[in-house]
Amino acid sequence: MAISSAIGGPASAQTSDTLVIALSARGLRTIDSAKSIQGADEWAIIHIFETLVMGPEGRFPTTVDEVQPALATSWSMSDDATEWTFEIREGVQFHKDYGELTAEDVAFSLGRLIDPDILGVRAALFQNASSVTVEGPMTVKITLSQPDPLFIIGPMLHHSASVISKAAYEEKGPEAFETDPIGTGPYQLEEVAQDPSMGVLLTAFEGYWGDQPATPNLRVRYISDTTARTLALLSGDVHMIEGVRAPGWVPSIQQRAGDLHFDTASPGSFFTVSMNMTVPPFDDQRVRQAVAYLIDRDTIAEAMAPISQRTWGLNPPSFPGGFNGETIPEEVRYDYNVERAKELLTEAGYPDGLSFDAYTSQREDYSSISLMIQEMLRAGGIDMNLELKDHTAFHADQGTGTNTLFQRSSAYPPVPTLAITDQLSVENEVQSDGSGGPNFSHYGADGNGIDDLLAEAMAEPNLERRIEKVQEIEVKFLTDMPMLPVSTNAYLIVRAANVDLGYEQESGFAHWRLDKATIN
């Protein structure tokens, strides 16, 4: 979705043969598609590498029928939805003379994702894949442990499922490959700048099997400071920047530069708050429900406009089976209700209220929402003593389970079981040594979570019945209230007036292809 304003007069980025985008990060971490956990790096990754399939231009597919060919020209699913077979495109060349793409490269690339000795950061996405086998020179089969009729629009659309050159990886080694990668994409890596803020330079790959990039060069820069990043755009040093998901930021920039474009990928990141069920007062379901009644999600979404939308369940309304304001069962709506919250706190033994310590990230979307929640809880007699931490430290500490009211902002493809598995299953329970996942509440550790229902859903090959089971899961966890889904916050890129993407961005991950973008 693009938001534009007709007010005149800002500076525009200078016309050139190099499109420059600046993202909120301190510097490059890795360009290995299977190892990336920093969203800023993924802007380079998706241009260097490609996946077997892709979605419609500028959005997630709404059905499997909308999935389009990329490095695979065709595919088929077995009747029981446990086997997916892909026919690989012939004549595709790897960058820098590393030869022609084969089924061996595909099997090697995807095989890394299911190898427990290699895979760490994408376990929830690929844990259902049991094997990847070469069935012919240009044919690959992926076998699943459980049926998944949406496998092709979930894991297979994710950037970590990108295909790499087996020969290059084995020649360079895992560590060197992270900064010297070889893929098949429209751009190839030209340099990693010594100055971290200058990021990486990509150049058009002359041997690309598809259309040549509209702009010959693409530079991905890293500018973590919001003010510096904004000034770089307004001065013309860069053409595009990562926007700030904070109240009032978009209107303030529109006032300074009225002809900028604001591109968003919606629903974007799911913002959730999880309560540590292993410690008082959140070991009491009534306290957790009271918190849910005190968090006014409509007000939060309005404050974060135009990028935010209120959610009712973990899956947003646009996802298969996602609840909306009309379909959510009344008993788990949790509309803002201070009096009901106070009743529940009194029943739980806290008639005079309570207090607890928590921390959040200094990043604008986390801090803004957390500070709003702090004020909302105070109205019900709950004092949250909130500490602000550097974003990197925040994630590191939360990853060891030390918070009390956890917050998470993470994007998912339109596969309703993925977010549930990631944030609510026992296998993803947070661990003190940092080895666990984002089930920060420890939900289900006592055997009373959603894992049995999730297993039933994952074993169901029929999509309609699977969605019914997903909705049953949503109602159960919303009743138990280990975690409250707050909103979805669209990912935001601000684009100079003279830059044309070549299409309209509507939905998808927190990155999108720029090979059709032109500088006018």
C-alpha positions as MATLAB code, in Angstrom:
seq = 'MAISSAIGGPASAQTSDTLVIALSARGLRTIDSAKSIQGADEWAIIHIFETLVMGPEGRFPTTVDEVQPALATSWSMSDDATEWTFEIREGVQFHKDYGELTAEDVAFSLGRLIDPDILGVRAALFQNASSVTVEGPMTVKITLSQPDPLFIIGPMLHHSASVISKAAYEEKGPEAFETDPIGTGPYQLEEVAQDPSMGVLLTAFEGYWGDQPATPNLRVRYISDTTARTLALLSGDVHMIEGVRAPGWVPSIQQRAGDLHFDTASPGSFFTVSMNMTVPPFDDQRVRQAVAYLIDRDTIAEAMAPISQRTWGLNPPSFPGGFNGETIPEEVRYDYNVERAKELLTEAGYPDGLSFDAYTSQREDYSSISLMIQEMLRAGGIDMNLELKDHTAFHADQGTGTNTLFQRSSAYPPVPTLAITDQLSVENEVQSDGSGGPNFSHYGADGNGIDDLLAEAMAEPNLERRIEKVQEIEVKFLTDMPMLPVSTNAYLIVRAANVDLGYEQESGFAHWRLDKATIN';
ca = [
       0.000    0.000    0.000;
       1.423    3.388   -0.983;
       0.429    6.555    0.876;
       1.237    9.751   -0.982;
       0.740   13.433   -0.280;
       0.339   16.203   -2.828;
       1.841   19.004   -0.740;
       4.762   20.440   -2.717;
       8.351   21.240   -2.180;
      10.831   18.737   -0.602;
      14.276   17.849   -1.768;
      14.447   14.683   -3.875;
      17.205   12.110   -4.230;
      19.541   12.810   -7.114;
      18.990   10.883  -10.347;
      21.683    8.239  -10.896;
      22.249    4.674  -11.986;
      22.390    3.533   -8.357;
      19.304    3.147   -6.184;
      20.182    3.663   -2.521;
      18.073    2.418    0.390;
      18.980    3.105    4.049;
      17.755    0.784    6.793;
      17.651    0.888   10.574;
      20.650   -1.194   11.630;
      24.222   -0.677   12.800;
      25.743   -2.693   10.004;
      25.741   -5.927    8.060;
      25.442   -9.186    9.984;
      25.192  -11.822    7.250;
      24.104  -12.249    3.628;
      23.596  -15.999    4.027;
      19.886  -16.479    3.400;
      19.603  -19.378    5.850;
      21.233  -17.534    8.738;
      19.818  -14.017    8.557;
      17.803  -12.728   11.514;
      18.314   -9.010   10.810;
      15.624   -7.613    8.553;
      17.936   -4.981    7.066;
      20.207   -7.683    5.612;
      17.287   -9.316    3.857;
      16.999   -6.435    1.373;
      20.302   -7.581   -0.123;
      19.502  -11.276    0.290;
      16.289  -11.209   -1.769;
      18.104   -9.584   -4.698;
      21.122  -11.910   -4.644;
      19.147  -15.121   -4.133;
      15.857  -16.550   -5.347;
      13.375  -19.127   -4.106;
      11.668  -21.873   -6.100;
       8.365  -20.005   -6.116;
       7.185  -16.465   -5.479;
       3.996  -14.608   -4.662;
       2.129  -12.145   -6.865;
       3.978   -8.887   -7.340;
       3.680   -6.692   -4.254;
       1.622   -8.979   -2.043;
       1.221  -12.324   -0.336;
      -0.796  -14.916   -2.259;
      -4.254  -15.445   -0.817;
      -4.491  -19.020   -2.156;
      -2.037  -21.638   -3.402;
      -3.328  -20.987   -6.914;
      -1.739  -17.513   -6.817;
       1.774  -18.848   -6.263;
       3.974  -18.137   -9.280;
       7.034  -19.841  -10.791;
      10.537  -18.630  -10.003;
      13.431  -21.117  -10.001;
      10.820  -23.861  -10.317;
       8.611  -23.922  -13.408;
       5.996  -26.305  -12.009;
       5.163  -28.304   -8.893;
       2.721  -30.853   -7.541;
       1.399  -31.971   -4.156;
       0.560  -35.533   -3.196;
      -3.049  -36.346   -2.283;
      -2.176  -36.515    1.399;
      -0.253  -33.186    1.268;
       2.983  -34.753    2.545;
       5.051  -34.647   -0.649;
       5.839  -31.643   -2.824;
       7.685  -32.172   -6.126;
       9.316  -29.294   -8.024;
      10.558  -29.147  -11.616;
      13.582  -26.818  -11.749;
      13.974  -24.139  -14.422;
      16.642  -25.035  -16.994;
      19.413  -22.688  -18.116;
      19.600  -20.611  -14.904;
      23.138  -19.387  -14.214;
      24.816  -18.674  -10.885;
      26.711  -15.436  -10.367;
      30.416  -15.092  -11.121;
      30.771  -18.150  -13.355;
      29.691  -20.738  -10.800;
      27.788  -22.649  -13.434;
      24.225  -23.718  -14.132;
      21.592  -24.393  -11.492;
      20.752  -28.075  -10.953;
      18.554  -30.132   -8.663;
      21.666  -30.861   -6.586;
      21.988  -27.160   -5.725;
      18.326  -26.995   -4.723;
      18.504  -30.105   -2.556;
      21.702  -28.866   -0.915;
      20.192  -25.436   -0.200;
      16.955  -26.742    1.278;
      18.752  -29.576    3.029;
      20.604  -27.001    5.141;
      17.263  -25.827    6.488;
      16.329  -29.188    7.978;
      19.776  -30.102    9.292;
      19.691  -29.545   13.077;
      23.450  -28.975   13.113;
      23.056  -26.025   10.716;
      19.577  -24.634   11.205;
      18.868  -22.500   14.241;
      16.910  -19.369   13.498;
      14.216  -20.866   11.219;
      13.310  -24.024   13.139;
       9.584  -23.218   13.324;
       9.343  -22.738    9.550;
      10.995  -25.961    8.417;
      10.563  -28.401   11.270;
       7.872  -30.270    9.325;
      10.208  -31.074    6.407;
      11.781  -34.483    6.927;
      13.807  -34.861    3.722;
      14.796  -33.225    0.441;
      15.708  -35.636   -2.356;
      16.910  -35.345   -5.953;
      14.481  -37.203   -8.211;
      16.201  -36.327  -11.496;
      18.650  -33.790  -12.946;
      16.040  -31.016  -12.597;
      13.533  -32.521  -10.139;
      13.443  -32.216   -6.356;
      11.005  -33.723   -3.856;
      10.357  -32.407   -0.336;
       8.796  -34.890    2.058;
       6.911  -33.620    5.107;
       6.382  -35.385    8.417;
       2.802  -34.130    8.510;
       0.468  -32.933    5.775;
       0.627  -29.259    4.890;
      -1.571  -27.988    2.044;
      -0.145  -24.473    2.596;
       3.540  -25.442    2.592;
       4.104  -23.650   -0.701;
       2.882  -20.273    0.629;
       4.575  -20.619    3.981;
       8.155  -21.889    4.206;
       8.712  -21.946    0.441;
       8.067  -18.205    0.070;
      10.414  -17.289    2.898;
      13.831  -15.869    1.972;
      15.595  -18.580    3.979;
      14.396  -21.096    1.354;
      16.617  -19.370   -1.225;
      18.767  -21.493   -3.497;
      22.540  -21.101   -3.262;
      25.435  -22.509   -5.254;
      26.572  -25.754   -3.650;
      29.980  -25.458   -5.301;
      30.508  -21.905   -4.052;
      29.433  -22.760   -0.511;
      31.758  -25.758   -0.327;
      34.624  -23.830   -1.891;
      34.348  -20.713    0.283;
      33.174  -22.337    3.509;
      30.210  -21.292    5.714;
      31.885  -18.266    7.294;
      33.233  -16.697    4.091;
      29.950  -17.359    2.287;
      28.168  -15.011    4.720;
      29.909  -12.015    3.128;
      30.693  -13.467   -0.310;
      27.504  -15.232   -1.403;
      26.624  -16.742   -4.771;
      23.025  -16.891   -5.937;
      20.962  -16.619   -9.124;
      19.163  -13.305   -8.474;
      18.932  -10.184  -10.643;
      21.783   -8.558   -8.707;
      25.139   -9.950   -7.590;
      27.313   -8.752   -4.722;
      29.934   -6.223   -5.816;
      31.356   -5.099   -2.475;
      30.906   -5.024    1.276;
      31.984   -1.519    2.299;
      34.531   -1.053    5.068;
      32.360    1.731    6.474;
      29.411   -0.153    8.079;
      26.995    2.657    7.238;
      27.707    2.249    3.513;
      26.570   -1.362    3.628;
      26.758   -3.413    0.446;
      26.768   -2.595   -3.257;
      24.960   -4.882   -5.705;
      25.305   -4.762   -9.482;
      23.017   -6.101  -12.197;
      23.783   -9.718  -13.140;
      24.182   -9.820  -16.924;
      23.501  -13.556  -17.045;
      20.177  -13.331  -15.225;
      17.486  -15.641  -16.644;
      14.764  -12.995  -16.293;
      14.488   -9.328  -17.177;
      17.495   -7.167  -16.408;
      17.109   -4.780  -13.414;
      15.696   -1.396  -14.402;
      18.424    0.354  -12.380;
      21.962   -1.057  -12.838;
      23.140   -0.765   -9.220;
      21.567   -1.151   -5.802;
      23.217   -0.047   -2.561;
      21.843   -1.201    0.786;
      22.990    1.164    3.543;
      22.740    0.891    7.338;
      21.850    4.045    9.294;
      20.447    3.189   12.711;
      19.827    6.757   13.888;
      16.337    7.872   12.878;
      17.256   11.539   12.483;
      20.335   10.795   10.382;
      18.379    8.397    8.199;
      15.598   10.939    7.663;
      18.038   13.737    6.818;
      19.793   11.462    4.328;
      16.491   11.078    2.480;
      15.527   14.749    2.629;
      18.980   15.850    1.439;
      18.972   13.437   -1.504;
      21.816   11.222   -0.237;
      19.525    8.196   -0.362;
      16.362    7.399   -2.306;
      14.506    5.238    0.232;
      14.596    4.774    4.002;
      13.075    2.466    6.559;
      10.325    4.443    8.257;
       9.562    4.717   11.943;
       6.580    2.853   13.367;
       5.717    5.378   16.058;
       2.746    7.670   16.735;
       2.773   10.808   14.631;
       5.914   10.043   12.655;
       4.295    9.795    9.213;
       2.347   13.085    9.540;
       5.489   14.869   10.758;
       7.491   13.728    7.731;
       4.632   14.580    5.377;
       4.733   18.138    6.704;
       8.458   18.397    5.959;
       8.350   16.697    2.562;
       4.940   16.553    1.014;
       5.666   14.607   -2.184;
       7.275   11.565   -0.602;
       5.699    8.131   -1.006;
       5.005    5.898    1.986;
       5.011    2.198    1.031;
       3.718   -0.317    3.533;
       3.552   -4.100    3.689;
       0.445   -5.043    5.627;
      -0.326   -6.799    7.933;
       3.397   -6.616    8.639;
       4.634   -7.567   12.090;
       2.378   -9.150   14.703;
       2.852   -7.220   17.961;
       2.083   -9.397   20.979;
       2.582   -9.225   24.728;
       3.219  -12.448   26.665;
       2.935  -12.875   30.413;
       5.363  -15.075   32.343;
       3.042  -17.705   33.771;
       5.751  -19.124   36.019;
       5.889  -16.099   38.348;
       3.274  -14.176   40.387;
       1.025  -12.410   39.614;
       0.847  -13.865   36.105;
       0.533  -17.433   37.352;
      -3.131  -16.507   37.915;
      -5.388  -16.634   34.853;
      -7.620  -13.901   36.288;
      -4.710  -11.463   36.438;
      -3.771  -12.250   32.838;
      -7.354  -11.682   31.727;
      -7.474   -8.414   33.693;
      -4.408   -7.213   31.768;
      -6.165   -8.097   28.519;
      -9.200   -6.017   29.473;
      -7.004   -3.046   30.386;
      -5.059   -2.888   27.107;
      -7.153   -0.776   24.741;
      -6.113   -2.188   21.401;
      -8.320    0.176   19.401;
      -6.575    3.182   20.960;
      -3.140    1.698   20.262;
      -4.009    1.052   16.607;
      -5.351    4.588   16.207;
      -2.229    6.084   17.797;
       0.025    4.111   15.453;
      -1.953    5.052   12.313;
      -1.605    4.713    9.389;
       0.535    1.597    9.795;
      -1.331   -0.260   12.561;
      -4.463   -2.416   12.680;
      -6.071   -3.904   15.766;
      -6.161   -7.706   15.978;
      -8.552  -10.053   17.781;
      -6.629  -13.312   17.572;
      -3.023  -14.145   16.852;
      -3.741  -14.443   13.124;
      -4.945  -11.155   11.613;
      -8.293  -10.906    9.791;
      -6.613  -11.096    6.372;
      -5.141  -14.555    7.102;
      -7.079  -17.811    6.532;
      -9.239  -18.345    9.618;
      -8.256  -15.038   11.202;
     -10.926  -13.588   13.486;
     -12.310  -10.089   12.966;
     -14.599   -7.874   15.029;
     -17.698   -9.721   13.838;
     -16.473  -13.315   14.015;
     -14.517  -13.307   17.298;
     -16.492  -15.148   20.023;
     -17.829  -12.738   22.642;
     -16.145  -14.506   25.560;
     -12.674  -13.801   24.165;
     -13.161  -10.326   22.650;
     -11.475   -8.535   25.585;
     -12.795   -5.127   24.634;
     -11.438   -2.372   26.893;
     -13.209   -2.675   30.267;
     -11.609   -1.219   33.401;
     -14.421   -2.335   35.725;
     -14.239   -5.949   34.574;
     -10.459   -5.864   35.029;
     -10.811   -4.607   38.600;
     -13.342   -7.341   39.361;
     -10.922  -10.002   38.157;
      -8.031   -8.499   40.148;
     -10.183   -8.485   43.304;
     -11.139  -12.124   42.731;
      -7.436  -12.938   42.333;
      -6.619  -11.313   45.692;
      -5.435   -7.922   44.452;
      -8.249   -5.517   45.428;
      -5.756   -2.673   45.843;
      -3.924   -3.407   42.605;
      -0.397   -4.721   42.059;
       2.966   -3.806   40.590;
       5.646   -5.612   38.607;
       8.898   -4.898   36.751;
       9.343   -5.255   32.999;
      11.547   -3.916   30.237;
      11.152   -2.963   26.597;
      13.236   -1.904   23.603;
      14.164    1.676   22.864;
      13.094    1.084   19.254;
      10.169    3.370   18.549;
       7.458    0.787   17.876;
       8.270   -1.220   21.010;
       8.715    1.766   23.311;
       5.648    3.637   22.041;
       3.280    0.719   22.471;
       4.788   -0.326   25.811;
       4.454    3.167   27.238;
       0.813    3.262   26.159;
       0.250   -0.109   27.812;
       1.911    1.190   30.993;
      -0.636    4.029   31.197;
      -3.560    1.733   30.424;
      -2.598   -0.740   33.155;
      -2.299    2.105   35.634;
      -5.993    2.907   35.105;
      -6.836   -0.508   36.546;
      -4.482   -0.245   39.508;
      -1.531   -2.094   37.935;
       1.855   -0.354   38.043;
       4.332   -1.631   35.462;
       7.806   -0.380   36.306;
       9.224   -0.150   32.801;
      12.919   -0.101   31.858;
      14.090    0.883   28.362;
      16.933   -1.132   26.826;
      18.982   -1.006   23.661;
      17.185   -3.085   21.006;
      19.949   -5.664   20.720;
      20.216   -6.075   24.499;
      16.432   -6.260   24.772;
      16.235   -9.207   22.396;
      19.206  -10.935   23.996;
      17.699  -10.651   27.484;
      14.184  -11.655   26.419;
      15.677  -14.659   24.672;
      16.750  -16.016   28.055;
      13.326  -15.510   29.628;
      14.177  -12.696   32.040;
      11.267  -10.371   31.248;
       7.858  -10.392   32.930;
       5.646   -8.813   30.286;
       7.359   -9.864   27.056;
       6.823   -8.078   23.749;
       7.395   -9.419   20.255;
       7.075   -7.980   16.765;
       7.458  -10.569   14.029;
       6.109  -11.105   10.505;
       4.619  -14.345    9.179;
       3.309  -15.525    5.812;
      -0.458  -16.259    5.555;
      -0.213  -19.732    7.084;
      -2.277  -19.731   10.302;
      -0.386  -22.507   12.105;
       3.022  -20.823   11.851;
       2.593  -18.026   14.396;
       0.794  -20.412   16.760;
       3.616  -22.942   16.560;
       6.259  -20.264   16.933;
       4.849  -18.432   19.955;
       2.600  -20.922   21.785;
       3.952  -24.464   21.356;
       5.908  -26.188   24.120;
       8.786  -27.002   21.777;
       9.405  -23.261   21.401;
       9.339  -22.514   25.142;
      11.923  -19.880   26.080;
      15.001  -21.282   27.847;
      17.365  -19.613   30.316;
      20.392  -20.452   28.172;
      18.876  -18.755   25.145;
      18.372  -21.989   23.227;
      14.573  -21.869   23.250;
      12.025  -20.051   21.155;
       9.551  -17.189   21.616;
       6.983  -19.010   23.763;
       7.834  -16.464   26.458;
       4.853  -17.279   28.673;
       5.895  -20.950   29.129;
       2.403  -21.787   27.933;
       1.730  -25.509   27.847;
       4.661  -26.446   30.071;
       2.130  -27.858   32.534;
       0.476  -29.925   29.805;
      -2.539  -27.645   29.460;
      -1.589  -25.670   26.368;
      -2.623  -25.979   22.734;
      -0.132  -28.638   21.648;
      -2.638  -31.483   21.317;
      -4.967  -29.299   19.264;
      -2.025  -28.090   17.186;
      -0.993  -31.684   16.460;
      -4.549  -32.405   15.278;
      -4.488  -29.335   13.039;
      -1.109  -30.244   11.561;
      -2.310  -33.788   10.823;
      -5.365  -32.521    8.916;
      -4.789  -32.372    5.125;
      -8.153  -30.717    4.443;
      -7.639  -26.948    4.553;
     -11.146  -26.017    5.729;
     -11.064  -28.485    8.622;
      -7.540  -27.355    9.491;
      -8.724  -23.740    9.713;
     -11.603  -24.798   11.987;
      -9.057  -26.418   14.303;
      -6.906  -23.271   14.205;
      -9.869  -21.203   15.359;
     -10.444  -23.668   18.198;
      -6.811  -23.149   19.198;
      -7.240  -19.372   19.099;
     -10.275  -19.517   21.419;
      -8.456  -21.777   23.885;
      -5.334  -19.680   24.235;
      -7.345  -16.447   24.390;
      -9.301  -17.985   27.267;
      -6.139  -19.092   29.056;
      -4.545  -15.728   28.102;
      -0.812  -16.487   28.139;
      -0.412  -13.867   25.419;
      -2.470  -10.973   24.089;
      -2.302  -10.168   20.357;
      -2.285   -6.356   20.252;
      -1.979   -5.210   16.653;
      -0.308   -5.707   13.335;
       2.175   -2.997   12.407;
       2.844   -2.636    8.711;
       6.457   -2.383    7.629;
       7.116    1.112    6.270;
       9.487    2.410    3.611;
       9.601    6.105    2.680;
      10.441    6.693   -0.967;
      11.604    9.841   -2.769;
       9.182   11.444   -5.185;
      11.318   10.587   -8.225;
      11.536    6.845   -7.498;
       8.979    4.507   -9.083;
       8.812    0.913   -7.752;
       7.223   -0.360  -10.958;
       4.296   -1.814   -8.997;
       2.272   -1.132   -5.849;
       3.377   -2.739   -2.598;
       0.424   -4.071   -0.594;
       1.479   -6.931    1.663;
       4.297   -9.364    2.230;
       7.444   -9.661    4.277;
       9.441   -6.670    5.553;
      11.328   -6.399    2.271;
      10.425   -6.322   -1.408;
      12.141   -6.548   -4.778;
      13.532   -3.368   -6.300;
      14.661   -4.726   -9.669;
      11.818   -2.878  -11.451;
      12.441    0.409   -9.632;
      13.499    3.438  -11.677;
      14.889    6.852  -10.747;
      13.228    9.568  -12.812;
];
